[in-house]
Amino acid sequence: GRAKPVLYLYPTETTNVKVYFEHPEYLMTTYPKYANFWEVTAYPNGDLYDKNNKYYYALYWDERRFNEVNFQEGFYVESDEAIDFLEDKLSIIGLNDKEKNEFIMYWLPILENNKKSLVYFELTEERELGNKLIVTPKPDSMLRVSIHIKKVDSEVNIKHQNLETFKRSGFTVVEWGGMVY
């Protein structure tokens, strides 16, 4: 299924936030435990605390596999280019340095072990179609990024995916995760 989605919350001031999924039945493992919603106090630096004052740097879940991409567009990536590729594309997409660092630490080993991969980035609008994220209060800006990685045996000519740059504004919500085929 969908691996390692994490959710960061960056309000402009300390805020009590609730997070819901349109399809909670897709969720498998969650941390902290998801019980109809998550409720946390979020700080502008991204720190999160639950009602028991337990600290979290992000909210975590994984999902059952419910949609797959066809790799009609995306990128062909070889292992020796993987770091530069991820740094470049994640900067274009709009992850901050901390988010990029964590994303790369999780997904780089997969790209390196594959040697040759096709990569597609499923972004906010597409992610929202699969399992809408409902956050209250409503964020001013939200970025959802899911990397899809498929191992291939030889170079593949693929139409390059057009990536637009996310603009952070006000209360910002950022998610990243992905799937391996």
mmCIF file of C-alpha atoms in Angstrom:
data_model
loop_
_atom_site.group_PDB
_atom_site.id
_atom_site.type_symbol
_atom_site.label_atom_id
_atom_site.label_comp_id
_atom_site.label_asym_id
_atom_site.label_seq_id
_atom_site.Cartn_x
_atom_site.Cartn_y
_atom_site.Cartn_z
ATOM 1 C CA GLY A 1 0.000 0.000 0.000
ATOM 2 C CA ARG A 2 0.926 3.615 0.450
ATOM 3 C CA ALA A 3 4.042 3.819 2.604
ATOM 4 C CA LYS A 4 5.171 6.404 5.143
ATOM 5 C CA PRO A 5 2.724 9.227 4.660
ATOM 6 C CA VAL A 6 3.540 11.836 7.267
ATOM 7 C CA LEU A 7 1.645 15.040 7.842
ATOM 8 C CA TYR A 8 3.194 18.284 9.064
ATOM 9 C CA LEU A 9 1.057 21.140 10.394
ATOM 10 C CA TYR A 10 2.417 24.703 10.411
ATOM 11 C CA PRO A 11 -0.146 27.178 11.781
ATOM 12 C CA THR A 12 0.774 30.857 12.033
ATOM 13 C CA GLU A 13 0.028 30.722 15.770
ATOM 14 C CA THR A 14 -0.475 27.919 18.296
ATOM 15 C CA THR A 15 -3.715 26.248 17.191
ATOM 16 C CA ASN A 16 -5.868 23.259 18.140
ATOM 17 C CA VAL A 17 -6.232 21.226 14.949
ATOM 18 C CA LYS A 18 -8.411 18.258 13.950
ATOM 19 C CA VAL A 19 -7.492 16.033 11.005
ATOM 20 C CA TYR A 20 -9.960 13.666 9.313
ATOM 21 C CA PHE A 21 -9.815 11.386 6.282
ATOM 22 C CA GLU A 22 -12.715 11.033 3.887
ATOM 23 C CA HIS A 23 -11.933 7.291 3.753
ATOM 24 C CA PRO A 24 -10.584 6.209 7.142
ATOM 25 C CA GLU A 25 -11.277 2.605 6.114
ATOM 26 C CA TYR A 26 -8.166 2.823 3.882
ATOM 27 C CA LEU A 27 -5.920 3.438 6.904
ATOM 28 C CA MET A 28 -3.886 0.576 8.332
ATOM 29 C CA THR A 29 -1.214 1.626 10.847
ATOM 30 C CA THR A 30 -1.506 5.069 12.431
ATOM 31 C CA TYR A 31 0.617 6.956 14.945
ATOM 32 C CA PRO A 32 -0.666 8.402 17.106
ATOM 33 C CA LYS A 33 -3.692 6.107 16.932
ATOM 34 C CA TYR A 34 -6.408 7.507 14.686
ATOM 35 C CA ALA A 35 -9.841 7.271 16.298
ATOM 36 C CA ASN A 36 -12.257 8.949 13.856
ATOM 37 C CA PHE A 37 -9.811 11.903 13.724
ATOM 38 C CA TRP A 38 -6.570 13.212 15.146
ATOM 39 C CA GLU A 39 -6.677 16.202 17.482
ATOM 40 C CA VAL A 40 -3.458 18.015 18.329
ATOM 41 C CA THR A 41 -2.150 21.380 19.396
ATOM 42 C CA ALA A 42 0.081 22.576 16.560
ATOM 43 C CA TYR A 43 2.812 25.180 16.886
ATOM 44 C CA PRO A 44 4.160 27.418 14.113
ATOM 45 C CA ASN A 45 7.469 25.455 14.059
ATOM 46 C CA GLY A 46 5.533 22.234 13.335
ATOM 47 C CA ASP A 47 5.667 20.735 16.838
ATOM 48 C CA LEU A 48 2.512 18.767 17.693
ATOM 49 C CA TYR A 49 1.157 17.772 21.112
ATOM 50 C CA ASP A 50 -1.820 15.552 21.876
ATOM 51 C CA LYS A 51 -4.282 16.063 24.750
ATOM 52 C CA ASN A 52 -1.848 14.224 27.078
ATOM 53 C CA ASN A 53 0.916 16.653 26.081
ATOM 54 C CA LYS A 54 2.782 13.918 24.180
ATOM 55 C CA TYR A 55 5.053 15.315 21.448
ATOM 56 C CA TYR A 56 4.940 14.370 17.737
ATOM 57 C CA TYR A 57 6.906 15.920 14.890
ATOM 58 C CA ALA A 58 4.297 14.649 12.386
ATOM 59 C CA LEU A 59 1.218 12.470 12.102
ATOM 60 C CA TYR A 60 1.816 9.079 10.482
ATOM 61 C CA TRP A 61 -0.305 6.496 8.665
ATOM 62 C CA ASP A 62 -0.157 4.011 5.880
ATOM 63 C CA GLU A 63 -2.984 3.126 3.540
ATOM 64 C CA ARG A 64 -4.208 0.153 1.590
ATOM 65 C CA ARG A 65 -3.302 0.351 -2.085
ATOM 66 C CA PHE A 66 -6.398 1.718 -3.806
ATOM 67 C CA ASN A 67 -5.074 3.556 -6.847
ATOM 68 C CA GLU A 68 -2.067 2.971 -9.021
ATOM 69 C CA VAL A 69 -0.421 5.169 -11.614
ATOM 70 C CA ASN A 70 0.290 4.023 -15.158
ATOM 71 C CA PHE A 71 3.684 5.752 -15.553
ATOM 72 C CA GLN A 72 2.643 7.380 -18.832
ATOM 73 C CA GLU A 73 4.604 10.368 -17.576
ATOM 74 C CA GLY A 74 7.172 10.896 -14.866
ATOM 75 C CA PHE A 75 10.928 10.415 -14.809
ATOM 76 C CA TYR A 76 13.498 7.723 -15.503
ATOM 77 C CA VAL A 77 16.089 7.713 -12.689
ATOM 78 C CA GLU A 78 19.283 5.711 -12.273
ATOM 79 C CA SER A 79 20.700 5.094 -8.792
ATOM 80 C CA ASP A 80 23.769 7.330 -9.245
ATOM 81 C CA GLU A 81 21.489 10.276 -10.089
ATOM 82 C CA ALA A 82 18.941 9.628 -7.328
ATOM 83 C CA ILE A 83 20.161 12.177 -4.753
ATOM 84 C CA ASP A 84 20.426 15.030 -7.256
ATOM 85 C CA PHE A 85 17.096 14.028 -8.800
ATOM 86 C CA LEU A 86 15.255 14.030 -5.462
ATOM 87 C CA GLU A 87 16.849 17.265 -4.245
ATOM 88 C CA ASP A 88 15.961 19.004 -7.501
ATOM 89 C CA LYS A 89 12.386 17.743 -7.870
ATOM 90 C CA LEU A 90 11.489 18.188 -4.195
ATOM 91 C CA SER A 91 12.764 21.782 -4.332
ATOM 92 C CA ILE A 92 10.623 22.417 -7.401
ATOM 93 C CA ILE A 93 7.594 20.828 -5.696
ATOM 94 C CA GLY A 94 8.125 23.000 -2.606
ATOM 95 C CA LEU A 95 9.202 20.856 0.328
ATOM 96 C CA ASN A 96 11.301 22.721 2.897
ATOM 97 C CA ASP A 97 14.781 21.512 3.901
ATOM 98 C CA LYS A 98 13.602 19.365 6.822
ATOM 99 C CA GLU A 99 10.854 17.740 4.759
ATOM 100 C CA LYS A 100 13.223 17.099 1.835
ATOM 101 C CA ASN A 101 15.808 15.576 4.168
ATOM 102 C CA GLU A 102 13.323 13.139 5.712
ATOM 103 C CA PHE A 103 11.787 12.295 2.328
ATOM 104 C CA ILE A 104 15.202 11.537 0.821
ATOM 105 C CA MET A 105 16.316 9.436 3.799
ATOM 106 C CA TYR A 106 13.240 7.233 3.367
ATOM 107 C CA TRP A 107 13.009 6.939 -0.455
ATOM 108 C CA LEU A 108 16.691 7.140 -1.549
ATOM 109 C CA PRO A 109 17.533 3.549 -0.500
ATOM 110 C CA ILE A 110 14.687 2.258 -2.690
ATOM 111 C CA LEU A 111 15.884 4.195 -5.725
ATOM 112 C CA GLU A 112 19.487 3.129 -5.141
ATOM 113 C CA ASN A 113 18.585 -0.533 -4.642
ATOM 114 C CA ASN A 114 16.457 -0.543 -7.797
ATOM 115 C CA LYS A 115 19.383 0.737 -9.903
ATOM 116 C CA LYS A 116 16.864 1.919 -12.545
ATOM 117 C CA SER A 117 13.428 3.301 -11.738
ATOM 118 C CA LEU A 118 10.446 5.120 -13.113
ATOM 119 C CA VAL A 119 9.202 7.851 -10.780
ATOM 120 C CA TYR A 120 5.915 9.692 -10.757
ATOM 121 C CA PHE A 121 4.853 12.358 -8.247
ATOM 122 C CA GLU A 122 1.172 12.271 -7.298
ATOM 123 C CA LEU A 123 0.403 15.771 -6.049
ATOM 124 C CA THR A 124 -2.340 17.432 -3.998
ATOM 125 C CA GLU A 125 -5.240 17.476 -6.451
ATOM 126 C CA GLU A 126 -4.743 13.824 -7.403
ATOM 127 C CA ARG A 127 -4.201 12.743 -3.765
ATOM 128 C CA GLU A 128 -7.398 14.515 -2.742
ATOM 129 C CA LEU A 129 -9.368 12.394 -5.234
ATOM 130 C CA GLY A 130 -8.142 9.206 -3.564
ATOM 131 C CA ASN A 131 -8.560 10.033 0.123
ATOM 132 C CA LYS A 132 -9.444 13.617 0.881
ATOM 133 C CA LEU A 133 -7.751 15.134 3.913
ATOM 134 C CA ILE A 134 -10.020 17.352 5.997
ATOM 135 C CA VAL A 135 -8.269 19.733 8.382
ATOM 136 C CA THR A 136 -9.979 22.148 10.766
ATOM 137 C CA PRO A 137 -9.379 24.955 10.968
ATOM 138 C CA LYS A 138 -9.059 24.968 7.183
ATOM 139 C CA PRO A 139 -5.443 25.509 6.094
ATOM 140 C CA ASP A 140 -4.528 28.420 3.829
ATOM 141 C CA SER A 141 -2.248 26.158 1.782
ATOM 142 C CA MET A 142 -1.874 22.384 1.502
ATOM 143 C CA LEU A 143 0.704 20.253 -0.299
ATOM 144 C CA ARG A 144 0.299 16.498 -0.640
ATOM 145 C CA VAL A 145 3.119 14.576 -2.359
ATOM 146 C CA SER A 146 3.169 10.841 -3.022
ATOM 147 C CA ILE A 147 6.128 9.396 -4.917
ATOM 148 C CA HIS A 148 5.461 6.290 -7.021
ATOM 149 C CA ILE A 149 8.531 4.172 -7.799
ATOM 150 C CA LYS A 150 8.687 1.287 -10.263
ATOM 151 C CA LYS A 151 11.847 -0.750 -10.820
ATOM 152 C CA VAL A 152 12.749 -1.266 -14.495
ATOM 153 C CA ASP A 153 15.440 -3.362 -16.175
ATOM 154 C CA SER A 154 16.536 -0.864 -18.810
ATOM 155 C CA GLU A 155 16.278 2.792 -19.726
ATOM 156 C CA VAL A 156 12.759 3.966 -20.521
ATOM 157 C CA ASN A 157 11.836 7.037 -22.526
ATOM 158 C CA ILE A 158 9.017 8.638 -20.604
ATOM 159 C CA LYS A 159 7.201 11.939 -21.046
ATOM 160 C CA HIS A 160 8.534 14.243 -18.328
ATOM 161 C CA GLN A 161 6.002 15.167 -15.697
ATOM 162 C CA ASN A 162 5.348 18.880 -15.329
ATOM 163 C CA LEU A 163 5.832 19.870 -11.679
ATOM 164 C CA GLU A 164 4.437 23.125 -10.353
ATOM 165 C CA THR A 165 5.883 24.856 -7.314
ATOM 166 C CA PHE A 166 3.779 24.940 -4.160
ATOM 167 C CA LYS A 167 3.521 28.319 -2.460
ATOM 168 C CA ARG A 168 3.288 28.301 1.331
ATOM 169 C CA SER A 169 0.876 30.829 2.732
ATOM 170 C CA GLY A 170 -0.574 31.204 6.230
ATOM 171 C CA PHE A 171 -1.551 27.964 7.959
ATOM 172 C CA THR A 172 0.282 25.360 5.864
ATOM 173 C CA VAL A 173 -0.245 21.590 5.790
ATOM 174 C CA VAL A 174 2.330 19.326 4.090
ATOM 175 C CA GLU A 175 2.117 15.571 3.504
ATOM 176 C CA TRP A 176 4.569 13.223 1.851
ATOM 177 C CA GLY A 177 4.603 9.484 1.270
ATOM 178 C CA GLY A 178 4.672 7.051 -1.623
ATOM 179 C CA MET A 179 4.266 3.625 -3.175
ATOM 180 C CA VAL A 180 6.605 1.033 -4.633
ATOM 181 C CA TYR A 181 5.538 -1.200 -7.529
#
